[in-house]
PDB file of C-alpha atoms in Angstrom:
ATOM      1  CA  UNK A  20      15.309   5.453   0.576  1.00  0.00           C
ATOM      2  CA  UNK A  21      16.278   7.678   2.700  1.00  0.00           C
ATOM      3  CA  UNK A  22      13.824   7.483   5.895  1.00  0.00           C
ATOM      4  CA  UNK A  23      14.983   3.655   5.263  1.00  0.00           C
ATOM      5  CA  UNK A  24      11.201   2.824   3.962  1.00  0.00           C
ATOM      6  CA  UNK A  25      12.598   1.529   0.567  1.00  0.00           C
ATOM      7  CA  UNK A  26      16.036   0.552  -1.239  1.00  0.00           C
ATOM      8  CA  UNK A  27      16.625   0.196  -4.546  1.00  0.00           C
ATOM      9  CA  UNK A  28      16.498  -3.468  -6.431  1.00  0.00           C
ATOM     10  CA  UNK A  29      20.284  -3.277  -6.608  1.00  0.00           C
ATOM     11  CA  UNK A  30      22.647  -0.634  -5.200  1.00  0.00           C
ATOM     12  CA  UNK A  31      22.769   1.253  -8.014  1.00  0.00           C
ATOM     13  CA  UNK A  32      19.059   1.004  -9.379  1.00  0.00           C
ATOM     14  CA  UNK A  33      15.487   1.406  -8.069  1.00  0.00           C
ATOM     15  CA  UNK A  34      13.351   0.363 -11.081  1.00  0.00           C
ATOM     16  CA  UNK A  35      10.547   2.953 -10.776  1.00  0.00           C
ATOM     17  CA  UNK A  36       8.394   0.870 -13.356  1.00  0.00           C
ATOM     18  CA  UNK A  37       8.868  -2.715 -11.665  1.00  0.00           C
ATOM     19  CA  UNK A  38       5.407  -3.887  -9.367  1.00  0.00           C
ATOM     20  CA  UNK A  39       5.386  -4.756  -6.100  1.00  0.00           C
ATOM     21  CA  UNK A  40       4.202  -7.914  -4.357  1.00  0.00           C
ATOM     22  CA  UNK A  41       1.986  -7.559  -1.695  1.00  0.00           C
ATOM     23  CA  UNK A  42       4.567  -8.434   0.625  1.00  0.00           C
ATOM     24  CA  UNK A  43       6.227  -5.585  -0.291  1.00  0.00           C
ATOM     25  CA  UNK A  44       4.279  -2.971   0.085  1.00  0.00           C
ATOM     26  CA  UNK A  45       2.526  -4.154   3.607  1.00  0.00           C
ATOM     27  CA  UNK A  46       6.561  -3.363   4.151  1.00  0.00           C
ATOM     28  CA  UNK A  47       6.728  -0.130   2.518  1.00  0.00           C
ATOM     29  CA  UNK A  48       3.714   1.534   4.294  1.00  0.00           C
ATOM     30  CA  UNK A  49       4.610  -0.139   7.887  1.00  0.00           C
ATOM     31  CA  UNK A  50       8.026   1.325   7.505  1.00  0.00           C
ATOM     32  CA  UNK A  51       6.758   4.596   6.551  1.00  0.00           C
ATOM     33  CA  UNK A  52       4.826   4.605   9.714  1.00  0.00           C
ATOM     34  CA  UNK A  53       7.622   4.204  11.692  1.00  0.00           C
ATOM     35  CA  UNK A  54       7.950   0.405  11.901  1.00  0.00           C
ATOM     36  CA  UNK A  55       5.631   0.160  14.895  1.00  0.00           C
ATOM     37  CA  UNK A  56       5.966  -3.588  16.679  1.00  0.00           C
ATOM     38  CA  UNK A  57       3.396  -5.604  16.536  1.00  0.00           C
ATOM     39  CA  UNK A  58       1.100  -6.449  19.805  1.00  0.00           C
ATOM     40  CA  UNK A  59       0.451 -10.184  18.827  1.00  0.00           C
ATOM     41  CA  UNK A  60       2.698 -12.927  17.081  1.00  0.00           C
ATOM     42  CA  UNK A  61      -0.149 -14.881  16.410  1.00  0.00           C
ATOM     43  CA  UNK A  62      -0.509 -15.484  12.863  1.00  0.00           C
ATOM     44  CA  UNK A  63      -2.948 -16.386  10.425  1.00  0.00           C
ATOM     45  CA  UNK A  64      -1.061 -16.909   7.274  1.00  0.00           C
ATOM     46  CA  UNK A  65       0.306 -20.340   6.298  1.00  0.00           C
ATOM     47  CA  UNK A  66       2.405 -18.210   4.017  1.00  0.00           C
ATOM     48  CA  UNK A  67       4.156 -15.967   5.820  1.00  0.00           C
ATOM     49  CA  UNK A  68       6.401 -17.254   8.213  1.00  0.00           C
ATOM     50  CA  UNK A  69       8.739 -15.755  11.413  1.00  0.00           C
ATOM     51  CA  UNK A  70      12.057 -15.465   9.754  1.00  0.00           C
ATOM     52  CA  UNK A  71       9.822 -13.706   6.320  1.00  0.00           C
ATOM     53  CA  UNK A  72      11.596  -9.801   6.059  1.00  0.00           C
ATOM     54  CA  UNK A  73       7.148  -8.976   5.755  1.00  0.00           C
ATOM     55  CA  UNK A  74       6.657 -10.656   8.735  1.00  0.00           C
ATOM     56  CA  UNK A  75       6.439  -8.120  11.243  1.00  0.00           C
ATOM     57  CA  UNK A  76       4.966  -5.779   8.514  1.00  0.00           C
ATOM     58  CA  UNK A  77       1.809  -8.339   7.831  1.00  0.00           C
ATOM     59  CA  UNK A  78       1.325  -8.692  11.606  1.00  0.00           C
ATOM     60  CA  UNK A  79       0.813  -4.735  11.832  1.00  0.00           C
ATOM     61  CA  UNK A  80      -1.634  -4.755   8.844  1.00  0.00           C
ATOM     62  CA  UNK A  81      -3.663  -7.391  10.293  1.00  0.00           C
ATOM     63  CA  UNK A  82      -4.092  -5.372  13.675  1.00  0.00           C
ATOM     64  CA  UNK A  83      -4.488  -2.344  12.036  1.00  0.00           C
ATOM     65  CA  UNK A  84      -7.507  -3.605  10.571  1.00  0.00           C
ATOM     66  CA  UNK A  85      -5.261  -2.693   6.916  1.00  0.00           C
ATOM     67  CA  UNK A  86      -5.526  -5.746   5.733  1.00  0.00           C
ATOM     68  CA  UNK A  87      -7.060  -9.253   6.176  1.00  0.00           C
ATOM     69  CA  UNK A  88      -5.132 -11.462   3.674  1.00  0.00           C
ATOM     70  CA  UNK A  89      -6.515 -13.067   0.232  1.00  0.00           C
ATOM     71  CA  UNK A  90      -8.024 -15.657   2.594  1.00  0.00           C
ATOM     72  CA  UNK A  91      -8.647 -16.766   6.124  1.00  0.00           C
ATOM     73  CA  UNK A  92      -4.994 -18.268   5.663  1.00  0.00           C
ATOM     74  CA  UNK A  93      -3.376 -16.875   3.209  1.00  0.00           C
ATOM     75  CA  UNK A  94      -1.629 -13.156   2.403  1.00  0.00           C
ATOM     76  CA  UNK A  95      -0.260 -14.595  -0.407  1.00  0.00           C
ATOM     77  CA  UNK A  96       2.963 -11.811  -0.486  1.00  0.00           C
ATOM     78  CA  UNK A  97       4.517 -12.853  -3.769  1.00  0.00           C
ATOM     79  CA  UNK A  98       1.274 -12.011  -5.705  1.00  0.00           C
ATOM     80  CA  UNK A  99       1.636  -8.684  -7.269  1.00  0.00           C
ATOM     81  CA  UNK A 100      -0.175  -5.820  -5.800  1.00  0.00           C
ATOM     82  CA  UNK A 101      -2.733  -3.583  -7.847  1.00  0.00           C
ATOM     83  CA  UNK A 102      -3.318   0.441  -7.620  1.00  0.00           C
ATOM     84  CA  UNK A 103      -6.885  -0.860  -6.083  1.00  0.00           C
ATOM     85  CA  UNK A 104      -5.029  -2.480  -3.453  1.00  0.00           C
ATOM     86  CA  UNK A 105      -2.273   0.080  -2.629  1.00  0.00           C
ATOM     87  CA  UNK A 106      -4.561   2.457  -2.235  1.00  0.00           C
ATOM     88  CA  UNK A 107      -6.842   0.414   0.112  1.00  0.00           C
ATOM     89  CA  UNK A 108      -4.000  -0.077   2.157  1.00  0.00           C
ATOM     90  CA  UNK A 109      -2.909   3.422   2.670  1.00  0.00           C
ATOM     91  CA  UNK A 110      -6.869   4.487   3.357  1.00  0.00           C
ATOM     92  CA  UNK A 111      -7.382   2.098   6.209  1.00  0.00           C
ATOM     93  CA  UNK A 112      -3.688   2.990   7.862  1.00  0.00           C
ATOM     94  CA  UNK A 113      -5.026   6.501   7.827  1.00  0.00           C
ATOM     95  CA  UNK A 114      -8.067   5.383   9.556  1.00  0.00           C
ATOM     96  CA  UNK A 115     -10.395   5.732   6.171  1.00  0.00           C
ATOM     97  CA  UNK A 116     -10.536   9.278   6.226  1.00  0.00           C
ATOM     98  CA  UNK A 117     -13.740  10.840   3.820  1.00  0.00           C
ATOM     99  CA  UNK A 118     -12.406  12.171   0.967  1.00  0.00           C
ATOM    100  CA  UNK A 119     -12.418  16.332   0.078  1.00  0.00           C
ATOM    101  CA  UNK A 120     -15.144  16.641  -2.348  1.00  0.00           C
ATOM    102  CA  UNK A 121     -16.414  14.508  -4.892  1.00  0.00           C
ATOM    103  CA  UNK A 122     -14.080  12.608  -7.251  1.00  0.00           C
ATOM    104  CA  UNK A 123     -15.345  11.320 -10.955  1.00  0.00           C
ATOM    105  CA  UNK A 124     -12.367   9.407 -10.843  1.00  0.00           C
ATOM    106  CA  UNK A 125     -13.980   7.062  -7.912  1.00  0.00           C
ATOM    107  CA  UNK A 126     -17.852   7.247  -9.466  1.00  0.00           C
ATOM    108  CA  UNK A 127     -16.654   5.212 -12.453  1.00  0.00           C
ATOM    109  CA  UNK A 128     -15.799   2.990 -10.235  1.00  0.00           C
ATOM    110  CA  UNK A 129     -18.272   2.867  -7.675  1.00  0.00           C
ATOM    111  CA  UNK A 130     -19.459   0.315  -5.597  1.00  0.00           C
ATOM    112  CA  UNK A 131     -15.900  -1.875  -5.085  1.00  0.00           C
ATOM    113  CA  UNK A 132     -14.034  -2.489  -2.172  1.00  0.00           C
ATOM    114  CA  UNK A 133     -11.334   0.517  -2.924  1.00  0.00           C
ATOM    115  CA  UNK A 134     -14.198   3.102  -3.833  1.00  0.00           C
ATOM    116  CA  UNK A 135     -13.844   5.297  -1.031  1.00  0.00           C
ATOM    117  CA  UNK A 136     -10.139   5.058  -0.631  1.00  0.00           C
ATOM    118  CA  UNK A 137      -9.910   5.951  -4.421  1.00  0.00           C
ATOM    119  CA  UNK A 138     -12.128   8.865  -3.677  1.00  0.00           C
ATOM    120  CA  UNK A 139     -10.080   9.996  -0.568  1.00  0.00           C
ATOM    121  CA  UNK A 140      -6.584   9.717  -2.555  1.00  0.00           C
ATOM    122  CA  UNK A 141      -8.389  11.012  -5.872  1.00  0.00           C
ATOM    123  CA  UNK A 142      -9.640  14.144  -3.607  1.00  0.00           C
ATOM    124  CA  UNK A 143      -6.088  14.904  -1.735  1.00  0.00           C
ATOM    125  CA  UNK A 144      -3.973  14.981  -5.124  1.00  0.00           C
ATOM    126  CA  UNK A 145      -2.144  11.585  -4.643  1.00  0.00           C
ATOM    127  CA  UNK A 146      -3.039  10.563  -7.950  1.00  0.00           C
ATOM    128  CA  UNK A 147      -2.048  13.349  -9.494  1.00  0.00           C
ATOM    129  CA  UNK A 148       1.476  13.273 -11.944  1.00  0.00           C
ATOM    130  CA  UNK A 149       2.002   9.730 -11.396  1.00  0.00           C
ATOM    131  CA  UNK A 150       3.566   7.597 -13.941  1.00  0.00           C
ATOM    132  CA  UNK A 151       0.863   5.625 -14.489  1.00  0.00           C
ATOM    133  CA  UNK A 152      -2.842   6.418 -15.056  1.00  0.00           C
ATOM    134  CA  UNK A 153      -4.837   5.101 -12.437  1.00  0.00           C
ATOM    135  CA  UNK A 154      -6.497   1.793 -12.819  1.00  0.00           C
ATOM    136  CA  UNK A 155      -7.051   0.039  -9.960  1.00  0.00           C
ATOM    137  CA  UNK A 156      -7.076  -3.247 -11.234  1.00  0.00           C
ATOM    138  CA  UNK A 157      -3.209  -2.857 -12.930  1.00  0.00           C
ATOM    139  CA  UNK A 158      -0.273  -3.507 -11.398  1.00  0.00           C
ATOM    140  CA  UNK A 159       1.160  -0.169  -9.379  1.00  0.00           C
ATOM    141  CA  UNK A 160       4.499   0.596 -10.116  1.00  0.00           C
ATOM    142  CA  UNK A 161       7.363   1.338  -7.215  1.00  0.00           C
ATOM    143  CA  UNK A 162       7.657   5.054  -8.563  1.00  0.00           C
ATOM    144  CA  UNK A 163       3.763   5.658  -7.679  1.00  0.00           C
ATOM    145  CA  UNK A 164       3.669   3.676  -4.227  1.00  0.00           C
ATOM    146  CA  UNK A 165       6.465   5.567  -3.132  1.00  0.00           C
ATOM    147  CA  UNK A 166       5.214   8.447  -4.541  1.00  0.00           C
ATOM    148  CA  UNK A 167       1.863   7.981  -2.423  1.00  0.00           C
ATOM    149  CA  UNK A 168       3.829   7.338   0.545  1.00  0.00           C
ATOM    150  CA  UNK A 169       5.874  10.631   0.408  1.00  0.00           C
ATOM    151  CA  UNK A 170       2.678  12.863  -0.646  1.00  0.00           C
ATOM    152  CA  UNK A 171       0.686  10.987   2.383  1.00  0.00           C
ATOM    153  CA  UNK A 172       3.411  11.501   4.635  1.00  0.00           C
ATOM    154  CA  UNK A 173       2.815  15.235   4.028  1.00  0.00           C
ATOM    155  CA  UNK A 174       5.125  16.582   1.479  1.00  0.00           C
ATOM    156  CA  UNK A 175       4.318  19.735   0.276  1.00  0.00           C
ATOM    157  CA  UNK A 176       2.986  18.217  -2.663  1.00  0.00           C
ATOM    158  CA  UNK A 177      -0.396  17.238  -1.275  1.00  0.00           C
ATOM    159  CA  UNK A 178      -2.423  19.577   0.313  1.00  0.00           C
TER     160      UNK A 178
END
């Protein structure tokens, strides 16, 4: 809340347990990376439109190579995101870095399209004291995306 990449759902609350739509985190993770403008306005979502609060958020993603929608033409930002998902997202903004060993959290699960960023995030400590035990096809929380934002933004934290 404070680096402006989140606000609560009200003034007074932030409802750690609450999920995020897809929309929403796109929004988290491009504000936590400062925001950057997009180089293109062309878009390929019918869903997400100009005057959308994701909009310049989405654009980012899709340059960034962080994201290519739930179709050809759809993001679909009011479906709720999963751990699987989050996780994806922050890998590929971070250029898919290997992960730091091996992770038996990411060979029970090997094979999908969030392997290797669950082995990265597995292998750097993000997962570690969460709220939530990671399954990547659940629904992730706003205390543990914000809580892989701050670790990935290098809090002392992760190492």
């Amino acid at each position: 809340m404070q680096n402006g990449v989140t606000s609560g759902t009200t003034a007074t609350t932030f409802a750690p347990n609450d999920t995020c739509t897809r929309g929403q985190v796109v929004t988290f993770l491009w504000r936590a990376k400062g925001s950057p403008e997009p180089s293109s306005t062309s878009n390929p979502f019918a869903d997400v439109r100009s005057s959308d609060y994701y909009y310049k958020a989405v654009l980012w993603a899709v340059e960034q190579d962080i994201t290519s929608g739930t179709s050809a033409t759809a993001f679909s930002p009011y479906e709720t995101c999963t751990s699987g998902q989050v996780l994806t997202f922050l890998w590929r903004s971070n250029n898919q870095p290997s992960a730091n060993g091996a992770s038996s959290l990411a060979q029970q699960y090997s094979g999908q399209y969030y392997t290797d960023a669950l082995a990265w995030a597995d292998s750097t400590g993000l997962l570690t004291d969460t709220v939530t035990n990671f399954s990547p096809n659940n629904n992730s929380p706003r205390s543990d995306i914000v809580t892989y934002l701050y670790r990935n933004a290098g809090s002392p934290d992760i190492e």
